Short mmCIF file of N, CA and C in Angstrom, two decimals:
data_model
loop_
_atom_site.label_atom_id
_atom_site.label_comp_id
_atom_site.label_asym_id
_atom_site.label_seq_id
_atom_site.Cartn_x
_atom_site.Cartn_y
_atom_site.Cartn_z
N MET G 1242 -29.34 25.74 -10.85
CA MET G 1242 -28.49 24.79 -11.53
C MET G 1242 -29.28 23.46 -11.65
N SER G 1243 -29.28 22.86 -12.82
CA SER G 1243 -30.05 21.65 -13.05
C SER G 1243 -29.34 20.42 -12.48
N TYR G 1244 -30.12 19.38 -12.34
CA TYR G 1244 -29.60 18.10 -11.85
C TYR G 1244 -28.48 17.59 -12.74
N ALA G 1245 -28.68 17.64 -14.06
CA ALA G 1245 -27.67 17.17 -15.01
C ALA G 1245 -26.39 17.99 -14.92
N THR G 1246 -26.51 19.29 -14.69
CA THR G 1246 -25.33 20.15 -14.56
C THR G 1246 -24.54 19.80 -13.31
N VAL G 1247 -25.25 19.60 -12.20
CA VAL G 1247 -24.58 19.22 -10.95
C VAL G 1247 -23.86 17.88 -11.12
N LYS G 1248 -24.53 16.93 -11.76
CA LYS G 1248 -23.91 15.61 -11.98
C LYS G 1248 -22.68 15.74 -12.86
N SER G 1249 -22.77 16.54 -13.92
CA SER G 1249 -21.65 16.72 -14.84
C SER G 1249 -20.47 17.40 -14.14
N LYS G 1250 -20.75 18.43 -13.35
CA LYS G 1250 -19.68 19.13 -12.63
C LYS G 1250 -19.04 18.21 -11.59
N THR G 1251 -19.85 17.40 -10.93
CA THR G 1251 -19.33 16.47 -9.94
C THR G 1251 -18.44 15.43 -10.61
N TYR G 1252 -18.90 14.92 -11.75
CA TYR G 1252 -18.10 13.95 -12.50
C TYR G 1252 -16.75 14.54 -12.88
N ARG G 1253 -16.75 15.75 -13.41
CA ARG G 1253 -15.49 16.39 -13.81
C ARG G 1253 -14.60 16.67 -12.60
N LEU G 1254 -15.20 17.04 -11.49
CA LEU G 1254 -14.43 17.33 -10.27
C LEU G 1254 -13.68 16.08 -9.79
N LEU G 1255 -14.32 14.92 -9.92
CA LEU G 1255 -13.69 13.68 -9.45
C LEU G 1255 -12.80 13.02 -10.48
N ASP G 1256 -12.79 13.53 -11.71
CA ASP G 1256 -11.93 12.99 -12.76
C ASP G 1256 -10.58 13.70 -12.68
N PRO G 1257 -9.50 12.97 -12.38
CA PRO G 1257 -8.20 13.62 -12.19
C PRO G 1257 -7.72 14.43 -13.40
N ASP G 1258 -8.17 14.07 -14.60
CA ASP G 1258 -7.72 14.78 -15.78
C ASP G 1258 -8.56 16.00 -16.13
N ALA G 1259 -9.79 16.08 -15.62
CA ALA G 1259 -10.69 17.16 -16.03
C ALA G 1259 -11.16 18.04 -14.89
N GLY G 1260 -10.65 17.83 -13.69
CA GLY G 1260 -11.17 18.53 -12.52
C GLY G 1260 -10.73 19.96 -12.35
N GLY G 1261 -9.70 20.38 -13.07
CA GLY G 1261 -9.21 21.74 -12.91
C GLY G 1261 -8.53 21.93 -11.57
N PRO G 1262 -8.30 23.19 -11.17
CA PRO G 1262 -7.60 23.46 -9.90
C PRO G 1262 -8.35 22.91 -8.68
N LEU G 1263 -9.66 23.06 -8.64
CA LEU G 1263 -10.41 22.54 -7.50
C LEU G 1263 -10.35 21.01 -7.47
N GLY G 1264 -10.44 20.41 -8.64
CA GLY G 1264 -10.32 18.96 -8.74
C GLY G 1264 -8.96 18.47 -8.26
N ARG G 1265 -7.94 19.26 -8.54
CA ARG G 1265 -6.59 18.89 -8.09
C ARG G 1265 -6.51 18.90 -6.56
N TYR G 1266 -7.17 19.90 -5.93
CA TYR G 1266 -7.19 19.95 -4.47
C TYR G 1266 -7.97 18.76 -3.89
N VAL G 1267 -9.05 18.38 -4.55
CA VAL G 1267 -9.81 17.21 -4.11
C VAL G 1267 -8.93 15.96 -4.23
N ASP G 1268 -8.21 15.83 -5.37
CA ASP G 1268 -7.31 14.70 -5.56
C ASP G 1268 -6.25 14.65 -4.47
N LEU G 1269 -5.63 15.79 -4.18
CA LEU G 1269 -4.58 15.84 -3.15
C LEU G 1269 -5.15 15.51 -1.77
N ALA G 1270 -6.34 15.98 -1.48
CA ALA G 1270 -6.95 15.68 -0.19
C ALA G 1270 -7.24 14.19 -0.05
N ILE G 1271 -7.74 13.58 -1.11
CA ILE G 1271 -8.02 12.14 -1.06
C ILE G 1271 -6.73 11.35 -0.94
N MET G 1272 -5.68 11.74 -1.71
CA MET G 1272 -4.39 11.07 -1.59
C MET G 1272 -3.84 11.18 -0.18
N GLY G 1273 -3.93 12.36 0.41
CA GLY G 1273 -3.46 12.55 1.78
C GLY G 1273 -4.22 11.68 2.76
N LEU G 1274 -5.54 11.61 2.59
CA LEU G 1274 -6.35 10.79 3.48
C LEU G 1274 -6.02 9.31 3.31
N ILE G 1275 -5.75 8.89 2.08
CA ILE G 1275 -5.36 7.50 1.84
C ILE G 1275 -4.06 7.18 2.57
N LEU G 1276 -3.08 8.06 2.41
CA LEU G 1276 -1.79 7.82 3.08
C LEU G 1276 -1.93 7.82 4.60
N LEU G 1277 -2.67 8.77 5.14
CA LEU G 1277 -2.89 8.80 6.59
C LEU G 1277 -3.63 7.56 7.07
N SER G 1278 -4.58 7.12 6.27
CA SER G 1278 -5.33 5.93 6.64
C SER G 1278 -4.45 4.69 6.67
N VAL G 1279 -3.57 4.56 5.68
CA VAL G 1279 -2.66 3.41 5.66
C VAL G 1279 -1.69 3.49 6.84
N VAL G 1280 -1.19 4.67 7.14
CA VAL G 1280 -0.30 4.84 8.29
C VAL G 1280 -1.04 4.45 9.57
N ALA G 1281 -2.30 4.85 9.70
CA ALA G 1281 -3.08 4.50 10.88
C ALA G 1281 -3.27 2.99 11.00
N VAL G 1282 -3.51 2.32 9.87
CA VAL G 1282 -3.66 0.86 9.90
C VAL G 1282 -2.37 0.20 10.36
N VAL G 1283 -1.23 0.70 9.89
CA VAL G 1283 0.06 0.13 10.28
C VAL G 1283 0.34 0.42 11.75
N VAL G 1284 0.12 1.64 12.18
CA VAL G 1284 0.37 2.02 13.58
C VAL G 1284 -0.53 1.24 14.53
N GLU G 1285 -1.72 0.93 14.08
CA GLU G 1285 -2.68 0.19 14.89
C GLU G 1285 -2.20 -1.22 15.24
N THR G 1286 -1.26 -1.74 14.48
CA THR G 1286 -0.76 -3.09 14.75
C THR G 1286 0.25 -3.14 15.88
N VAL G 1287 0.72 -1.99 16.33
CA VAL G 1287 1.66 -1.92 17.46
C VAL G 1287 0.83 -1.87 18.74
N ASP G 1288 0.95 -2.91 19.56
CA ASP G 1288 0.08 -3.06 20.72
C ASP G 1288 0.10 -1.86 21.68
N PRO G 1289 1.26 -1.34 22.10
CA PRO G 1289 1.23 -0.19 23.02
C PRO G 1289 0.52 1.03 22.42
N VAL G 1290 0.72 1.26 21.14
CA VAL G 1290 0.05 2.38 20.48
C VAL G 1290 -1.45 2.12 20.39
N ALA G 1291 -1.82 0.89 20.05
CA ALA G 1291 -3.24 0.55 19.95
C ALA G 1291 -3.92 0.65 21.32
N ASP G 1292 -3.21 0.24 22.38
CA ASP G 1292 -3.78 0.33 23.72
C ASP G 1292 -4.02 1.78 24.13
N ARG G 1293 -3.08 2.63 23.79
CA ARG G 1293 -3.17 4.02 24.22
C ARG G 1293 -4.08 4.87 23.33
N TYR G 1294 -4.00 4.66 22.02
CA TYR G 1294 -4.73 5.51 21.07
C TYR G 1294 -5.79 4.76 20.28
N GLY G 1295 -6.18 3.58 20.77
CA GLY G 1295 -7.13 2.75 20.04
C GLY G 1295 -8.44 3.45 19.71
N THR G 1296 -8.97 4.20 20.65
CA THR G 1296 -10.23 4.90 20.42
C THR G 1296 -10.08 5.97 19.34
N ALA G 1297 -9.02 6.74 19.43
CA ALA G 1297 -8.79 7.79 18.42
C ALA G 1297 -8.57 7.17 17.05
N LEU G 1298 -7.84 6.06 17.00
CA LEU G 1298 -7.62 5.37 15.72
C LEU G 1298 -8.92 4.82 15.16
N TRP G 1299 -9.80 4.35 16.05
CA TRP G 1299 -11.11 3.84 15.59
C TRP G 1299 -11.93 4.98 14.99
N TYR G 1300 -11.97 6.12 15.65
CA TYR G 1300 -12.74 7.25 15.11
C TYR G 1300 -12.15 7.75 13.79
N PHE G 1301 -10.84 7.72 13.69
CA PHE G 1301 -10.21 8.10 12.42
C PHE G 1301 -10.57 7.11 11.33
N GLU G 1302 -10.61 5.83 11.67
CA GLU G 1302 -11.02 4.79 10.72
C GLU G 1302 -12.45 5.03 10.25
N VAL G 1303 -13.33 5.34 11.17
CA VAL G 1303 -14.73 5.61 10.81
C VAL G 1303 -14.81 6.82 9.89
N PHE G 1304 -14.06 7.87 10.20
CA PHE G 1304 -14.04 9.06 9.35
C PHE G 1304 -13.54 8.72 7.95
N CYS G 1305 -12.42 8.00 7.87
CA CYS G 1305 -11.86 7.64 6.56
C CYS G 1305 -12.82 6.80 5.75
N VAL G 1306 -13.39 5.79 6.38
CA VAL G 1306 -14.33 4.93 5.66
C VAL G 1306 -15.55 5.73 5.22
N GLY G 1307 -15.98 6.67 6.04
CA GLY G 1307 -17.10 7.53 5.65
C GLY G 1307 -16.78 8.36 4.41
N VAL G 1308 -15.61 8.97 4.41
CA VAL G 1308 -15.19 9.78 3.25
C VAL G 1308 -15.04 8.90 2.01
N PHE G 1309 -14.41 7.74 2.16
CA PHE G 1309 -14.21 6.85 1.01
C PHE G 1309 -15.54 6.29 0.50
N THR G 1310 -16.48 6.06 1.41
CA THR G 1310 -17.80 5.57 1.00
C THR G 1310 -18.56 6.64 0.23
N VAL G 1311 -18.51 7.86 0.72
CA VAL G 1311 -19.17 8.96 0.01
C VAL G 1311 -18.53 9.15 -1.36
N GLU G 1312 -17.20 9.11 -1.41
CA GLU G 1312 -16.51 9.26 -2.70
C GLU G 1312 -16.94 8.16 -3.66
N TYR G 1313 -17.00 6.91 -3.18
CA TYR G 1313 -17.41 5.78 -4.01
C TYR G 1313 -18.84 5.99 -4.54
N ALA G 1314 -19.74 6.33 -3.65
CA ALA G 1314 -21.14 6.52 -4.04
C ALA G 1314 -21.30 7.68 -5.03
N VAL G 1315 -20.58 8.77 -4.80
CA VAL G 1315 -20.68 9.92 -5.70
C VAL G 1315 -20.09 9.58 -7.07
N ARG G 1316 -19.03 8.81 -7.09
CA ARG G 1316 -18.46 8.38 -8.37
C ARG G 1316 -19.47 7.54 -9.15
N ILE G 1317 -20.10 6.58 -8.47
CA ILE G 1317 -21.11 5.73 -9.12
C ILE G 1317 -22.29 6.59 -9.60
N TRP G 1318 -22.72 7.53 -8.78
CA TRP G 1318 -23.84 8.40 -9.14
C TRP G 1318 -23.52 9.27 -10.34
N SER G 1319 -22.34 9.87 -10.36
CA SER G 1319 -22.03 10.86 -11.38
C SER G 1319 -21.47 10.29 -12.68
N ILE G 1320 -21.17 9.00 -12.72
CA ILE G 1320 -20.51 8.44 -13.90
C ILE G 1320 -21.37 8.50 -15.15
N THR G 1321 -22.68 8.57 -14.99
CA THR G 1321 -23.54 8.62 -16.17
C THR G 1321 -23.40 9.93 -16.93
N ALA G 1322 -22.66 10.88 -16.40
CA ALA G 1322 -22.36 12.12 -17.14
C ALA G 1322 -21.31 11.85 -18.22
N SER G 1323 -20.63 10.72 -18.13
CA SER G 1323 -19.65 10.33 -19.13
C SER G 1323 -20.35 9.61 -20.28
N GLU G 1324 -19.95 9.91 -21.49
CA GLU G 1324 -20.54 9.25 -22.67
C GLU G 1324 -20.33 7.74 -22.62
N ARG G 1325 -19.20 7.33 -22.11
CA ARG G 1325 -18.84 5.92 -22.08
C ARG G 1325 -19.74 5.09 -21.17
N TYR G 1326 -20.28 5.71 -20.12
CA TYR G 1326 -21.10 5.00 -19.14
C TYR G 1326 -22.48 5.64 -19.03
N ARG G 1327 -23.02 6.09 -20.13
CA ARG G 1327 -24.27 6.86 -20.16
C ARG G 1327 -25.47 6.10 -19.59
N ASP G 1328 -25.60 4.80 -19.85
CA ASP G 1328 -26.77 4.05 -19.38
C ASP G 1328 -26.79 4.01 -17.85
N PRO G 1329 -27.93 4.37 -17.25
CA PRO G 1329 -27.97 4.48 -15.78
C PRO G 1329 -27.76 3.17 -15.02
N VAL G 1330 -28.08 2.03 -15.61
CA VAL G 1330 -27.90 0.77 -14.90
C VAL G 1330 -26.64 0.05 -15.38
N THR G 1331 -26.58 -0.29 -16.66
CA THR G 1331 -25.43 -1.04 -17.15
C THR G 1331 -24.16 -0.19 -17.15
N GLY G 1332 -24.30 1.10 -17.38
CA GLY G 1332 -23.14 1.98 -17.33
C GLY G 1332 -22.53 2.03 -15.95
N ARG G 1333 -23.38 2.16 -14.95
CA ARG G 1333 -22.88 2.18 -13.57
C ARG G 1333 -22.27 0.84 -13.18
N PHE G 1334 -22.92 -0.24 -13.61
CA PHE G 1334 -22.39 -1.56 -13.30
C PHE G 1334 -21.03 -1.77 -13.97
N ARG G 1335 -20.91 -1.41 -15.24
CA ARG G 1335 -19.62 -1.55 -15.93
C ARG G 1335 -18.55 -0.72 -15.25
N TYR G 1336 -18.92 0.50 -14.83
CA TYR G 1336 -17.97 1.36 -14.14
C TYR G 1336 -17.57 0.77 -12.79
N ALA G 1337 -18.53 0.19 -12.08
CA ALA G 1337 -18.24 -0.42 -10.78
C ALA G 1337 -17.32 -1.62 -10.90
N MET G 1338 -17.24 -2.22 -12.08
CA MET G 1338 -16.38 -3.38 -12.29
C MET G 1338 -14.98 -2.99 -12.80
N THR G 1339 -14.70 -1.70 -12.96
CA THR G 1339 -13.37 -1.28 -13.38
C THR G 1339 -12.40 -1.50 -12.22
N PRO G 1340 -11.12 -1.71 -12.52
CA PRO G 1340 -10.16 -2.01 -11.45
C PRO G 1340 -10.12 -0.96 -10.33
N TYR G 1341 -10.17 0.31 -10.68
CA TYR G 1341 -10.11 1.34 -9.63
C TYR G 1341 -11.31 1.27 -8.69
N LEU G 1342 -12.49 1.05 -9.24
CA LEU G 1342 -13.67 0.99 -8.39
C LEU G 1342 -13.70 -0.30 -7.58
N VAL G 1343 -13.18 -1.38 -8.11
CA VAL G 1343 -13.10 -2.62 -7.34
C VAL G 1343 -12.15 -2.41 -6.16
N ILE G 1344 -11.03 -1.74 -6.40
CA ILE G 1344 -10.10 -1.43 -5.32
C ILE G 1344 -10.77 -0.54 -4.28
N ASP G 1345 -11.52 0.47 -4.74
CA ASP G 1345 -12.24 1.33 -3.81
C ASP G 1345 -13.19 0.51 -2.94
N LEU G 1346 -13.91 -0.41 -3.57
CA LEU G 1346 -14.86 -1.24 -2.83
C LEU G 1346 -14.13 -2.15 -1.84
N LEU G 1347 -13.02 -2.76 -2.27
CA LEU G 1347 -12.25 -3.61 -1.37
C LEU G 1347 -11.66 -2.82 -0.21
N ALA G 1348 -11.43 -1.54 -0.40
CA ALA G 1348 -10.87 -0.71 0.67
C ALA G 1348 -11.90 -0.40 1.75
N ILE G 1349 -13.18 -0.33 1.39
CA ILE G 1349 -14.19 0.03 2.39
C ILE G 1349 -15.01 -1.16 2.87
N LEU G 1350 -15.10 -2.21 2.08
CA LEU G 1350 -15.96 -3.34 2.41
C LEU G 1350 -15.63 -4.02 3.74
N PRO G 1351 -14.36 -4.23 4.10
CA PRO G 1351 -14.08 -4.89 5.39
C PRO G 1351 -14.68 -4.17 6.59
N PHE G 1352 -14.76 -2.86 6.53
CA PHE G 1352 -15.34 -2.10 7.63
C PHE G 1352 -16.81 -2.47 7.81
N TYR G 1353 -17.55 -2.57 6.71
CA TYR G 1353 -18.98 -2.84 6.78
C TYR G 1353 -19.29 -4.30 7.07
N LEU G 1354 -18.37 -5.20 6.76
CA LEU G 1354 -18.58 -6.61 7.03
C LEU G 1354 -18.12 -7.01 8.42
N GLY G 1355 -17.59 -6.05 9.17
CA GLY G 1355 -17.00 -6.33 10.47
C GLY G 1355 -17.86 -7.13 11.42
N GLY G 1356 -19.11 -6.80 11.60
CA GLY G 1356 -19.95 -7.50 12.56
C GLY G 1356 -20.67 -8.70 11.97
N ALA G 1357 -20.58 -8.90 10.66
CA ALA G 1357 -21.38 -9.94 10.01
C ALA G 1357 -20.62 -11.22 9.73
N VAL G 1358 -19.34 -11.26 10.05
CA VAL G 1358 -18.55 -12.44 9.68
C VAL G 1358 -17.76 -12.95 10.88
N ASP G 1359 -17.29 -14.18 10.75
CA ASP G 1359 -16.45 -14.80 11.76
C ASP G 1359 -15.18 -13.97 11.97
N LEU G 1360 -14.74 -13.82 13.20
CA LEU G 1360 -13.59 -12.97 13.51
C LEU G 1360 -12.31 -13.43 12.82
N ARG G 1361 -12.11 -14.74 12.65
CA ARG G 1361 -10.91 -15.20 11.96
C ARG G 1361 -10.90 -14.73 10.51
N PHE G 1362 -12.06 -14.78 9.87
CA PHE G 1362 -12.17 -14.29 8.50
C PHE G 1362 -11.97 -12.77 8.48
N LEU G 1363 -12.46 -12.08 9.50
CA LEU G 1363 -12.32 -10.63 9.57
C LEU G 1363 -10.86 -10.21 9.61
N ARG G 1364 -10.03 -10.95 10.33
CA ARG G 1364 -8.61 -10.60 10.39
C ARG G 1364 -7.98 -10.61 9.01
N VAL G 1365 -8.33 -11.61 8.21
CA VAL G 1365 -7.81 -11.68 6.85
C VAL G 1365 -8.41 -10.56 6.00
N LEU G 1366 -9.71 -10.34 6.15
CA LEU G 1366 -10.40 -9.32 5.36
C LEU G 1366 -9.88 -7.92 5.68
N ARG G 1367 -9.46 -7.69 6.91
CA ARG G 1367 -8.95 -6.36 7.29
C ARG G 1367 -7.69 -6.00 6.51
N LEU G 1368 -6.97 -7.03 6.03
CA LEU G 1368 -5.78 -6.76 5.22
C LEU G 1368 -6.15 -6.02 3.94
N PHE G 1369 -7.39 -6.18 3.48
CA PHE G 1369 -7.81 -5.48 2.27
C PHE G 1369 -7.83 -3.96 2.46
N ARG G 1370 -7.78 -3.50 3.71
CA ARG G 1370 -7.72 -2.05 3.93
C ARG G 1370 -6.45 -1.47 3.34
N ILE G 1371 -5.42 -2.29 3.18
CA ILE G 1371 -4.18 -1.82 2.56
C ILE G 1371 -4.41 -1.44 1.10
N PHE G 1372 -5.48 -1.97 0.49
CA PHE G 1372 -5.79 -1.62 -0.89
C PHE G 1372 -6.03 -0.11 -1.05
N ARG G 1373 -6.25 0.58 0.04
CA ARG G 1373 -6.45 2.03 -0.06
C ARG G 1373 -5.26 2.71 -0.74
N VAL G 1374 -4.08 2.21 -0.46
CA VAL G 1374 -2.90 2.82 -1.05
C VAL G 1374 -2.90 2.66 -2.57
N LEU G 1375 -3.52 1.61 -3.08
CA LEU G 1375 -3.59 1.43 -4.52
C LEU G 1375 -4.48 2.47 -5.19
N LYS G 1376 -5.38 3.09 -4.41
CA LYS G 1376 -6.23 4.13 -4.97
C LYS G 1376 -5.41 5.32 -5.46
N ILE G 1377 -4.22 5.48 -4.92
CA ILE G 1377 -3.39 6.62 -5.29
C ILE G 1377 -3.02 6.57 -6.77
N ALA G 1378 -2.96 5.38 -7.34
CA ALA G 1378 -2.58 5.25 -8.75
C ALA G 1378 -3.53 6.04 -9.65
N ARG G 1379 -4.77 6.20 -9.25
CA ARG G 1379 -5.73 6.96 -10.04
C ARG G 1379 -5.31 8.42 -10.16
N TYR G 1380 -4.58 8.92 -9.20
CA TYR G 1380 -4.26 10.34 -9.15
C TYR G 1380 -2.85 10.67 -9.62
N SER G 1381 -2.10 9.68 -10.07
CA SER G 1381 -0.72 9.92 -10.43
C SER G 1381 -0.43 9.41 -11.84
N ASP G 1382 -0.01 10.32 -12.72
CA ASP G 1382 0.33 9.93 -14.09
C ASP G 1382 1.49 8.95 -14.12
N SER G 1383 2.49 9.16 -13.27
CA SER G 1383 3.65 8.28 -13.28
C SER G 1383 3.28 6.87 -12.82
N LEU G 1384 2.40 6.75 -11.82
CA LEU G 1384 1.97 5.42 -11.39
C LEU G 1384 1.13 4.73 -12.46
N ARG G 1385 0.33 5.51 -13.19
CA ARG G 1385 -0.44 4.92 -14.29
C ARG G 1385 0.50 4.44 -15.40
N ALA G 1386 1.54 5.20 -15.67
CA ALA G 1386 2.52 4.79 -16.69
C ALA G 1386 3.23 3.52 -16.24
N MET G 1387 3.57 3.45 -14.95
CA MET G 1387 4.22 2.25 -14.43
C MET G 1387 3.27 1.05 -14.54
N GLY G 1388 2.00 1.26 -14.29
CA GLY G 1388 1.02 0.19 -14.44
C GLY G 1388 0.94 -0.30 -15.87
N ALA G 1389 1.01 0.62 -16.83
CA ALA G 1389 0.99 0.24 -18.25
C ALA G 1389 2.22 -0.59 -18.61
N VAL G 1390 3.38 -0.20 -18.09
CA VAL G 1390 4.61 -0.96 -18.34
C VAL G 1390 4.49 -2.35 -17.72
N LEU G 1391 3.98 -2.43 -16.50
CA LEU G 1391 3.80 -3.73 -15.85
C LEU G 1391 2.85 -4.61 -16.65
N GLU G 1392 1.82 -4.01 -17.21
CA GLU G 1392 0.87 -4.78 -18.02
C GLU G 1392 1.53 -5.32 -19.28
N ARG G 1393 2.34 -4.49 -19.94
CA ARG G 1393 3.02 -4.92 -21.17
C ARG G 1393 4.07 -5.98 -20.91
N LYS G 1394 4.73 -5.91 -19.78
CA LYS G 1394 5.84 -6.83 -19.46
C LYS G 1394 5.42 -7.94 -18.50
N LYS G 1395 4.13 -8.21 -18.43
CA LYS G 1395 3.62 -9.21 -17.49
C LYS G 1395 4.27 -10.58 -17.66
N PRO G 1396 4.40 -11.12 -18.87
CA PRO G 1396 5.02 -12.46 -18.99
C PRO G 1396 6.46 -12.50 -18.46
N GLU G 1397 7.25 -11.49 -18.82
CA GLU G 1397 8.64 -11.46 -18.36
C GLU G 1397 8.71 -11.33 -16.85
N LEU G 1398 7.84 -10.49 -16.28
CA LEU G 1398 7.84 -10.31 -14.83
C LEU G 1398 7.38 -11.58 -14.11
N LEU G 1399 6.41 -12.26 -14.68
CA LEU G 1399 5.92 -13.49 -14.08
C LEU G 1399 7.02 -14.55 -14.05
N ILE G 1400 7.75 -14.68 -15.14
CA ILE G 1400 8.86 -15.64 -15.18
C ILE G 1400 9.92 -15.25 -14.15
N SER G 1401 10.22 -13.96 -14.04
CA SER G 1401 11.20 -13.50 -13.05
C SER G 1401 10.75 -13.82 -11.63
N ILE G 1402 9.49 -13.63 -11.35
CA ILE G 1402 8.97 -13.92 -10.01
C ILE G 1402 9.04 -15.41 -9.72
N VAL G 1403 8.68 -16.25 -10.69
CA VAL G 1403 8.73 -17.70 -10.49
C VAL G 1403 10.17 -18.15 -10.25
N VAL G 1404 11.11 -17.68 -11.06
CA VAL G 1404 12.51 -18.06 -10.90
C VAL G 1404 13.04 -17.57 -9.56
N THR G 1405 12.73 -16.34 -9.20
CA THR G 1405 13.17 -15.79 -7.91
C THR G 1405 12.59 -16.59 -6.76
N SER G 1406 11.33 -16.96 -6.85
CA SER G 1406 10.70 -17.76 -5.79
C SER G 1406 11.35 -19.12 -5.65
N MET G 1407 11.65 -19.75 -6.79
CA MET G 1407 12.33 -21.04 -6.74
C MET G 1407 13.71 -20.90 -6.10
N LEU G 1408 14.45 -19.87 -6.49
CA LEU G 1408 15.77 -19.64 -5.89
C LEU G 1408 15.65 -19.38 -4.39
N LEU G 1409 14.64 -18.64 -3.98
CA LEU G 1409 14.43 -18.35 -2.57
C LEU G 1409 14.19 -19.64 -1.79
N VAL G 1410 13.37 -20.53 -2.33
CA VAL G 1410 13.11 -21.80 -1.66
C VAL G 1410 14.37 -22.65 -1.59
N LEU G 1411 15.11 -22.71 -2.69
CA LEU G 1411 16.35 -23.49 -2.70
C LEU G 1411 17.37 -22.96 -1.70
N VAL G 1412 17.60 -21.67 -1.72
CA VAL G 1412 18.58 -21.07 -0.81
C VAL G 1412 18.11 -21.19 0.64
N SER G 1413 16.83 -21.02 0.89
CA SER G 1413 16.30 -21.16 2.25
C SER G 1413 16.47 -22.58 2.74
N SER G 1414 16.20 -23.53 1.87
CA SER G 1414 16.39 -24.95 2.25
C SER G 1414 17.86 -25.23 2.55
N ALA G 1415 18.73 -24.72 1.72
CA ALA G 1415 20.17 -24.92 1.94
C ALA G 1415 20.59 -24.30 3.28
N MET G 1416 20.12 -23.10 3.57
CA MET G 1416 20.45 -22.45 4.85
C MET G 1416 19.91 -23.24 6.02
N TYR G 1417 18.74 -23.83 5.86
CA TYR G 1417 18.17 -24.63 6.93
C TYR G 1417 19.08 -25.83 7.23
N TYR G 1418 19.50 -26.53 6.19
CA TYR G 1418 20.37 -27.71 6.40
C TYR G 1418 21.73 -27.32 6.94
N VAL G 1419 22.24 -26.18 6.56
CA VAL G 1419 23.54 -25.74 7.07
C VAL G 1419 23.44 -25.30 8.53
N GLU G 1420 22.37 -24.62 8.90
CA GLU G 1420 22.27 -24.04 10.24
C GLU G 1420 21.36 -24.80 11.20
N ARG G 1421 20.77 -25.91 10.80
CA ARG G 1421 19.77 -26.55 11.64
C ARG G 1421 20.32 -27.05 12.96
N SER G 1422 21.57 -27.44 12.99
CA SER G 1422 22.14 -27.92 14.24
C SER G 1422 22.43 -26.79 15.21
N ALA G 1423 22.58 -25.57 14.68
CA ALA G 1423 22.86 -24.44 15.54
C ALA G 1423 21.57 -23.98 16.13
#
C-alpha cells in the first residue's frame, strides 16, 4: 500500500461523513473518551475522590491526552489528502486554524504547558480541558445543525444575553438590599 493511499484512507477514517462503519466506531470511541475525560476532570475537583484516586485519575489524564494528541497529529498529517487543503504547508496551517482543530489544540495544550508556566496561570489554563466536550460537535449532525442556527441567530442571542445579564444584576442588587440586614 502506498504512502498516499494510507494517508487518504486515514483521512477518510477520521472524517465523520466519509469514514464508513469503521470510521463510525472510531468516532464513537473518541466521543466516549471525550465524555469520560470530562467526567474525570469534574470528579477530580472533589477533594476526597482526588485524594483517594488521584494517581489513577492522573494516569487516565495522560492516556486521554496521548490519544487526543495522536488524533490531532494524524488529522494534521492526513489533511493533505483533501482537495481543499492539498498544499502541505499552507493547507495544514489553514486546517489547524479551523474551529474544530483550535478546540482540539486547546483541549490538549494545558497538559503540555503544565510545568512551563506559573501555577496560578495553570489553574486557569486547566479549565480549557473542558473544551474536550466541544469536540463532540464534530461527530454529531444535530449539534452541527444547532451550531448553524446559533450562528444565524447570533445578534438576537447576543441581545438576549445582554438583557438577561442586566436583569440578573438588577435583581441581584435588589435582593442584596432587601436581605442585607439578615
